[in-house]
Amino acid sequence: MGFVKRLWAGLRWRVAVLLVPLLLAACVFETEAKLRKQLEGTLFLRDTVYYEDHLGCTAALFTLYSRYTKPRVMRAGDLTGALYLIDRGRTVAFDVGLSPNELSKEIRALEHPVSFGINSAGVTGALHCLTKDLQTPLYQAMTDPEVVTVYDPEARTLSLVDWGEKRAWVLRGYD
């Protein structure tokens, strides 16, 4: 009986060792190319200024070809409509006149289920993926009412689109 227990214990250990890398790989985009693929229906991405992906977060900064989102992104002029669309799996550009930070506070106050996804995708999760020199420009984007917030519930990404600078911050924190 001791032999069977040792064999079973050894087998469980080997299976666990093999599964850990697979589970960790499922938690990250792994490459910039995969993130771009996720975003191809959302934004007209141009060059990559910054990209970092760690266990727990993804942060990227892209320049944009166009000042507009792609057609599959629904523009919502009010918070209720935007949350309704997100509940149905649609990617939404919040066109409500609020900075991304103010928008996050408003959604949190509503205690809507999507608030956790937006907050974990935003600065909460992405700060660990940013270098110190990029934290200030991201903070400025978060507090600028001209920056448009785009949330993709399928990819769980939060994009902060700065039309004036023709760039987009793309953030994702893993919950």
Backbone as JSON, one array per atom type, in Angstrom:
{
  "sequence": "MGFVKRLWAGLRWRVAVLLVPLLLAACVFETEAKLRKQLEGTLFLRDTVYYEDHLGCTAALFTLYSRYTKPRVMRAGDLTGALYLIDRGRTVAFDVGLSPNELSKEIRALEHPVSFGINSAGVTGALHCLTKDLQTPLYQAMTDPEVVTVYDPEARTLSLVDWGEKRAWVLRGYD",
  "N": [[0.82, -1.19, 0.0], [2.01, 1.24, 0.67], [3.69, 1.75, -1.48], [1.87, 2.39, -3.56], [0.73, 4.76, -2.57], [3.0, 6.44, -2.54], [3.56, 6.47, -5.26], [1.22, 7.67, -6.28], [1.36, 10.18, -4.96], [3.72, 11.19, -6.1], [2.92, 11.36, -8.76], [0.83, 13.25, -8.62], [2.31, 15.5, -7.86], [3.96, 15.87, -10.13], [2.03, 16.4, -12.11], [0.96, 18.77, -11.08], [3.22, 20.46, -11.28], [3.45, 20.59, -14.04], [1.02, 21.83, -14.73], [1.02, 24.41, -13.58], [2.6, 26.37, -15.14], [0.93, 26.46, -17.41], [-1.48, 27.45, -16.37], [-0.65, 29.96, -15.46], [0.09, 31.11, -17.89], [-2.38, 31.43, -19.06], [-3.33, 33.67, -17.84], [-2.31, 36.03, -18.85], [-1.75, 38.34, -21.6], [0.51, 37.79, -22.96], [1.92, 38.65, -25.34], [2.55, 41.65, -27.18], [1.45, 41.56, -29.71], [-0.77, 39.87, -29.4], [-2.36, 41.45, -27.75], [-2.82, 43.62, -29.46], [-4.33, 42.28, -31.4], [-6.62, 41.71, -29.9], [-7.58, 44.29, -29.71], [-8.15, 45.1, -32.28], [-10.7, 45.51, -33.32], [-11.52, 47.76, -32.08], [-9.89, 50.19, -31.81], [-7.97, 52.39, -33.99], [-5.03, 51.52, -34.13], [-1.66, 52.64, -34.15], [1.55, 53.1, -33.77], [3.48, 51.43, -31.24], [4.18, 52.8, -28.2], [4.74, 52.09, -25.64], [4.81, 49.02, -23.88], [3.91, 46.61, -21.54], [3.64, 43.62, -19.77], [2.72, 41.82, -17.07], [2.28, 39.24, -14.61], [-0.78, 39.79, -13.45], [-1.21, 42.34, -14.52], [-1.56, 44.48, -17.42], [-0.19, 47.0, -19.4], [-0.26, 49.46, -21.87], [0.77, 51.83, -24.32], [-0.3, 53.42, -27.1], [0.11, 55.04, -30.28], [-2.29, 56.65, -32.41], [-4.0, 56.2, -35.55], [-6.35, 57.44, -36.23], [-8.82, 59.78, -35.08], [-11.06, 58.59, -34.17], [-13.11, 55.93, -32.85], [-13.45, 52.49, -33.83], [-16.16, 51.15, -35.89], [-17.54, 49.09, -34.44], [-17.55, 49.85, -31.81], [-19.67, 51.13, -29.47], [-20.98, 54.32, -28.94], [-21.86, 55.97, -26.04], [-23.98, 58.26, -24.59], [-24.94, 58.57, -22.06], [-24.68, 57.35, -18.71], [-26.31, 55.19, -17.83], [-27.19, 54.03, -20.24], [-24.72, 53.25, -21.29], [-23.85, 51.32, -19.44], [-25.86, 49.45, -19.77], [-25.32, 48.55, -22.39], [-22.76, 47.43, -21.98], [-23.42, 45.37, -20.24], [-24.54, 43.67, -22.06], [-22.4, 42.75, -23.41], [-21.17, 44.5, -25.19], [-18.68, 46.68, -26.56], [-17.91, 49.82, -25.28], [-17.75, 53.34, -25.72], [-17.53, 55.83, -23.5], [-19.23, 58.67, -23.68], [-19.72, 60.94, -21.97], [-18.85, 63.3, -20.88], [-17.19, 63.24, -18.66], [-14.13, 62.88, -16.82], [-11.93, 60.01, -17.01], [-11.4, 59.24, -14.35], [-13.47, 60.5, -12.86], [-15.63, 59.25, -14.06], [-15.21, 56.6, -13.28], [-15.67, 56.85, -10.52], [-18.41, 57.57, -10.54], [-19.6, 55.25, -11.62], [-18.88, 53.39, -9.69], [-20.35, 54.42, -7.55], [-22.91, 53.78, -8.34], [-22.93, 51.15, -7.82], [-22.8, 49.1, -9.68], [-22.33, 45.94, -11.31], [-20.29, 46.01, -13.29], [-18.51, 47.88, -12.42], [-16.42, 46.86, -10.87], [-14.9, 45.5, -12.8], [-14.09, 47.61, -14.48], [-12.66, 49.22, -12.68], [-10.62, 47.43, -11.83], [-9.37, 46.99, -14.23], [-8.33, 49.44, -14.75], [-6.26, 51.92, -13.25], [-5.89, 50.66, -10.79], [-5.08, 47.99, -11.29], [-3.12, 48.29, -13.27], [-0.97, 49.89, -12.52], [1.31, 48.56, -11.58], [2.53, 47.74, -13.85], [3.58, 49.94, -15.07], [6.27, 52.16, -15.79], [7.99, 54.51, -13.69], [8.22, 57.03, -14.97], [6.02, 57.08, -16.67], [3.8, 57.1, -15.08], [2.9, 59.65, -14.24], [2.0, 60.93, -16.72], [-0.12, 59.13, -17.25], [-1.76, 59.55, -15.03], [-2.48, 62.21, -15.55], [-3.99, 61.8, -17.87], [-6.05, 60.29, -16.76], [-7.42, 62.2, -15.28], [-8.34, 64.05, -17.05], [-11.04, 65.58, -18.59], [-11.43, 65.55, -21.33], [-10.44, 63.2, -22.29], [-11.45, 60.15, -23.6], [-13.13, 57.37, -22.32], [-12.95, 53.98, -23.01], [-14.41, 50.88, -22.76], [-13.94, 47.45, -22.98], [-15.71, 44.7, -22.46], [-15.33, 42.04, -23.12], [-12.57, 41.62, -23.66], [-11.73, 42.69, -21.35], [-10.46, 45.17, -21.12], [-9.45, 48.5, -20.53], [-9.48, 51.42, -22.22], [-7.98, 54.51, -22.54], [-8.56, 57.17, -24.34], [-6.88, 59.69, -25.78], [-7.67, 62.13, -27.66], [-6.58, 64.56, -28.47], [-3.81, 64.22, -28.3], [-3.59, 62.11, -29.94], [-3.36, 59.41, -29.02], [-3.55, 56.34, -27.15], [-4.05, 54.93, -24.01], [-3.9, 51.68, -22.88], [-5.19, 49.52, -20.64], [-5.12, 46.83, -18.32], [-6.07, 45.01, -15.59], [-5.79, 42.08, -13.67], [-8.3, 40.2, -12.19]],
  "CA": [[0.0, 0.0, 0.0], [2.91, 2.38, 0.73], [4.17, 1.99, -2.84], [0.8, 3.04, -4.31], [0.62, 6.13, -2.05], [4.16, 7.19, -3.02], [3.38, 6.63, -6.7], [0.15, 8.64, -6.46], [1.88, 11.47, -4.52], [4.67, 11.62, -7.12], [2.17, 11.69, -9.96], [0.14, 14.52, -8.36], [3.31, 16.55, -7.87], [4.37, 16.11, -11.52], [0.91, 17.04, -12.8], [0.9, 20.15, -10.58], [4.33, 21.19, -11.86], [3.14, 20.82, -15.45], [-0.14, 22.69, -14.88], [1.25, 25.77, -13.12], [2.92, 27.28, -16.25], [-0.23, 26.61, -18.27], [-2.43, 28.33, -15.7], [-0.1, 31.31, -15.48], [0.03, 31.6, -19.26], [-3.76, 31.8, -19.37], [-3.65, 34.9, -17.13], [-1.68, 37.19, -19.46], [-1.82, 38.41, -23.05], [1.8, 37.24, -23.35], [2.64, 39.45, -26.32], [1.92, 42.85, -27.7], [0.66, 41.17, -30.89], [-2.06, 39.36, -28.94], [-3.15, 42.59, -27.29], [-3.26, 44.33, -30.67], [-5.4, 41.47, -32.0], [-7.81, 41.95, -29.08], [-8.03, 45.67, -29.9], [-8.29, 45.45, -33.69], [-12.06, 45.95, -33.61], [-11.83, 48.89, -31.2], [-9.16, 51.43, -32.1], [-7.07, 52.4, -35.12], [-3.71, 51.59, -33.51], [-0.53, 52.91, -35.01], [2.81, 52.62, -33.19], [3.53, 51.13, -29.81], [5.11, 53.65, -27.46], [5.09, 51.34, -24.44], [4.05, 47.79, -23.64], [4.42, 45.77, -20.46], [2.67, 42.63, -19.32], [3.17, 41.01, -15.93], [1.2, 38.51, -13.95], [-1.6, 40.74, -12.7], [-1.54, 43.58, -15.22], [-1.06, 44.83, -18.74], [-0.28, 48.43, -19.69], [0.32, 49.79, -23.17], [0.5, 53.16, -24.85], [-0.23, 53.36, -28.56], [-0.33, 56.2, -31.05], [-3.47, 56.31, -33.19], [-4.15, 56.73, -36.9], [-7.58, 58.2, -36.37], [-9.4, 60.36, -33.88], [-12.34, 57.92, -33.93], [-13.1, 54.5, -32.57], [-13.96, 51.68, -34.94], [-17.63, 51.08, -35.87], [-18.13, 48.15, -33.48], [-17.61, 50.5, -30.51], [-20.89, 51.91, -29.29], [-20.81, 55.55, -28.17], [-22.99, 56.14, -25.12], [-24.04, 59.61, -24.05], [-25.34, 58.57, -20.65], [-24.12, 56.25, -17.95], [-27.23, 54.06, -17.81], [-27.12, 53.4, -21.55], [-23.41, 52.61, -21.44], [-23.84, 50.11, -18.62], [-26.78, 48.51, -20.43], [-24.58, 47.97, -23.51], [-21.69, 46.59, -21.44], [-24.07, 44.16, -19.73], [-24.83, 42.83, -23.21], [-21.13, 42.36, -24.03], [-20.72, 45.46, -26.2], [-17.61, 47.62, -26.23], [-18.54, 51.13, -25.16], [-17.02, 54.59, -25.5], [-18.33, 56.68, -22.62], [-19.24, 60.04, -24.17], [-20.57, 61.55, -20.94], [-18.27, 64.54, -20.4], [-16.47, 63.04, -17.4], [-12.8, 62.31, -16.94], [-11.96, 58.6, -16.64], [-11.46, 59.12, -12.9], [-14.83, 60.85, -12.44], [-16.49, 58.19, -14.57], [-15.02, 55.45, -12.4], [-16.37, 57.15, -9.27], [-19.86, 57.52, -10.8], [-19.99, 53.85, -11.79], [-18.76, 52.77, -8.36], [-21.46, 54.89, -6.73], [-24.1, 53.05, -8.76], [-22.75, 49.76, -7.38], [-23.08, 48.23, -10.82], [-21.32, 44.87, -11.39], [-19.17, 46.32, -14.19], [-17.58, 48.81, -11.77], [-15.23, 46.11, -10.46], [-14.1, 45.25, -14.0], [-13.48, 48.86, -14.94], [-11.65, 49.65, -11.71], [-9.47, 46.53, -11.83], [-8.67, 47.18, -15.5], [-7.69, 50.74, -14.72], [-5.04, 52.18, -12.5], [-5.76, 49.7, -9.7], [-4.29, 46.85, -11.71], [-2.07, 48.57, -14.24], [0.15, 50.65, -11.98], [2.5, 47.72, -11.43], [3.13, 47.54, -15.17], [4.08, 51.21, -15.61], [7.5, 52.73, -15.25], [7.72, 55.75, -12.93], [8.07, 58.18, -15.86], [4.72, 57.02, -17.33], [2.71, 57.21, -14.12], [2.37, 61.01, -14.27], [1.13, 61.14, -17.89], [-1.35, 58.36, -17.1], [-2.58, 60.28, -14.06], [-3.04, 63.36, -16.26], [-5.06, 61.29, -18.75], [-7.17, 59.85, -15.92], [-8.14, 63.34, -14.73], [-8.69, 64.96, -18.14], [-12.39, 65.31, -19.09], [-11.41, 65.4, -22.79], [-10.03, 61.83, -22.58], [-12.61, 59.27, -23.71], [-12.95, 56.05, -21.74], [-13.53, 52.88, -23.79], [-14.3, 49.62, -22.01], [-14.27, 46.23, -23.73], [-15.95, 43.68, -21.44], [-14.83, 40.74, -23.56], [-11.12, 41.61, -23.45], [-11.54, 43.3, -20.03], [-9.48, 46.24, -21.25], [-9.88, 49.88, -20.4], [-8.66, 52.28, -23.07], [-8.14, 55.94, -22.31], [-8.22, 57.71, -25.65], [-6.57, 61.1, -25.75], [-7.78, 62.53, -29.07], [-5.67, 65.69, -28.72], [-2.45, 63.68, -28.48], [-3.72, 60.94, -30.84], [-2.77, 58.23, -28.37], [-4.46, 55.61, -26.27], [-3.54, 54.08, -22.95], [-4.68, 50.47, -22.79], [-4.89, 48.98, -19.32], [-5.87, 45.67, -17.88], [-5.67, 44.37, -14.34], [-6.43, 40.77, -13.59], [-9.0, 39.99, -10.93]],
  "C": [[0.86, 1.26, 0.0], [3.43, 2.76, -0.65], [3.13, 2.77, -3.65], [0.65, 4.5, -3.86], [1.77, 6.99, -2.57], [4.03, 7.46, -4.52], [2.34, 7.72, -6.99], [0.63, 10.06, -6.08], [2.86, 12.03, -5.55], [3.97, 12.06, -8.39], [1.45, 13.04, -9.78], [1.13, 15.68, -8.42], [3.72, 16.9, -9.3], [3.26, 16.81, -12.32], [0.81, 18.5, -12.37], [2.0, 21.0, -11.2], [4.07, 21.5, -13.33], [1.99, 21.81, -15.64], [0.12, 24.15, -14.5], [1.64, 26.7, -14.28], [1.73, 27.49, -17.19], [-1.25, 27.55, -17.66], [-1.93, 29.77, -15.7], [-0.15, 31.9, -16.88], [-1.37, 32.04, -19.64], [-4.13, 33.14, -18.75], [-3.06, 36.15, -17.78], [-1.86, 37.16, -20.97], [-0.58, 37.77, -23.66], [2.56, 38.13, -24.31], [1.83, 40.67, -26.7], [1.02, 42.51, -28.89], [-0.72, 40.64, -30.48], [-2.95, 40.48, -28.43], [-3.67, 43.39, -28.48], [-4.42, 43.6, -31.35], [-6.71, 41.68, -31.24], [-8.42, 43.32, -29.38], [-8.33, 46.03, -31.35], [-9.7, 45.9, -34.07], [-12.46, 47.2, -32.84], [-11.21, 50.19, -31.65], [-8.28, 51.26, -33.34], [-5.65, 52.6, -34.58], [-2.62, 51.83, -34.54], [0.72, 52.3, -34.39], [2.66, 52.33, -31.7], [4.59, 52.01, -29.18], [5.63, 52.88, -26.25], [4.22, 50.11, -24.35], [4.72, 47.02, -22.51], [3.3, 44.85, -20.0], [3.32, 41.79, -18.23], [1.99, 40.19, -15.45], [0.44, 39.53, -13.1], [-1.94, 42.01, -13.45], [-0.94, 43.63, -16.62], [-1.21, 46.33, -18.88], [0.41, 48.67, -21.03], [-0.06, 51.22, -23.52], [0.75, 53.09, -26.35], [-0.51, 54.74, -29.15], [-1.47, 55.71, -31.94], [-3.42, 56.92, -34.58], [-5.31, 57.7, -36.99], [-8.06, 58.71, -35.03], [-10.69, 59.66, -33.48], [-12.13, 56.46, -33.55], [-13.64, 53.78, -33.8], [-15.48, 51.51, -34.8], [-18.23, 50.13, -34.84], [-18.25, 48.73, -32.07], [-18.85, 51.39, -30.45], [-20.58, 53.15, -28.45], [-22.06, 55.73, -27.31], [-22.91, 57.51, -24.47], [-24.53, 59.68, -22.62], [-24.87, 57.28, -20.0], [-25.01, 55.01, -17.97], [-27.19, 53.3, -19.13], [-25.82, 52.66, -21.76], [-23.36, 51.3, -20.66], [-24.75, 49.03, -19.19], [-26.05, 47.8, -21.58], [-23.47, 47.03, -23.02], [-22.26, 45.28, -20.9], [-24.37, 43.18, -20.86], [-23.57, 42.5, -24.02], [-20.59, 43.31, -25.07], [-19.58, 46.32, -25.68], [-18.19, 49.02, -26.3], [-17.51, 52.24, -25.0], [-17.95, 55.49, -24.7], [-18.18, 58.13, -23.1], [-20.13, 60.87, -23.23], [-19.98, 62.82, -20.35], [-17.54, 64.45, -19.08], [-15.07, 62.52, -17.68], [-12.89, 60.82, -16.59], [-12.06, 58.39, -15.13], [-12.87, 59.42, -12.37], [-15.82, 59.77, -12.86], [-16.41, 56.96, -13.67], [-15.76, 55.65, -11.08], [-17.88, 57.05, -9.43], [-20.35, 56.07, -10.92], [-19.92, 53.11, -10.46], [-19.93, 53.16, -7.47], [-22.76, 54.17, -7.08], [-24.08, 51.6, -8.29], [-23.17, 48.77, -8.47], [-21.99, 47.17, -10.92], [-20.11, 45.2, -12.28], [-18.15, 47.23, -13.52], [-16.31, 48.08, -11.33], [-14.32, 45.87, -11.66], [-13.38, 46.49, -14.49], [-12.39, 49.3, -13.97], [-10.43, 48.73, -11.7], [-8.69, 46.63, -13.13], [-7.86, 48.47, -15.49], [-6.46, 50.79, -13.85], [-4.83, 51.17, -11.38], [-4.86, 48.55, -10.11], [-3.07, 47.2, -12.52], [-0.86, 49.3, -13.69], [1.43, 49.84, -11.87], [3.22, 47.5, -12.76], [3.73, 48.82, -15.77], [5.4, 51.59, -14.97], [7.13, 54.05, -14.56], [7.47, 56.94, -13.86], [6.73, 58.18, -16.61], [3.54, 57.18, -16.37], [2.09, 58.61, -14.11], [1.53, 61.28, -15.52], [-0.17, 60.33, -17.83], [-2.29, 59.05, -16.12], [-3.24, 61.5, -14.73], [-4.17, 62.93, -17.19], [-6.29, 60.88, -17.93], [-8.01, 61.02, -15.41], [-8.57, 64.35, -15.79], [-10.08, 64.64, -18.69], [-12.47, 65.17, -20.61], [-11.01, 63.98, -23.21], [-11.27, 60.94, -22.55], [-12.26, 57.89, -23.16], [-13.67, 55.02, -22.6], [-13.32, 51.61, -22.99], [-14.78, 48.47, -22.88], [-14.45, 45.11, -22.72], [-15.42, 42.3, -21.83], [-13.33, 40.61, -23.29], [-10.76, 42.12, -22.06], [-10.44, 44.35, -20.06], [-10.16, 47.59, -21.11], [-8.93, 50.71, -21.25], [-9.0, 53.73, -22.75], [-7.63, 56.64, -23.56], [-8.1, 59.22, -25.56], [-6.54, 61.59, -27.2], [-6.8, 63.65, -29.4], [-4.26, 65.23, -29.01], [-2.42, 62.52, -29.48], [-3.0, 59.72, -30.27], [-3.82, 57.59, -27.46], [-3.66, 54.79, -25.26], [-4.45, 52.87, -22.91], [-4.23, 49.75, -21.53], [-5.73, 47.75, -19.03], [-5.24, 45.14, -16.6], [-6.41, 43.06, -14.26], [-7.02, 40.57, -12.22], [-8.99, 38.54, -10.54]]
}
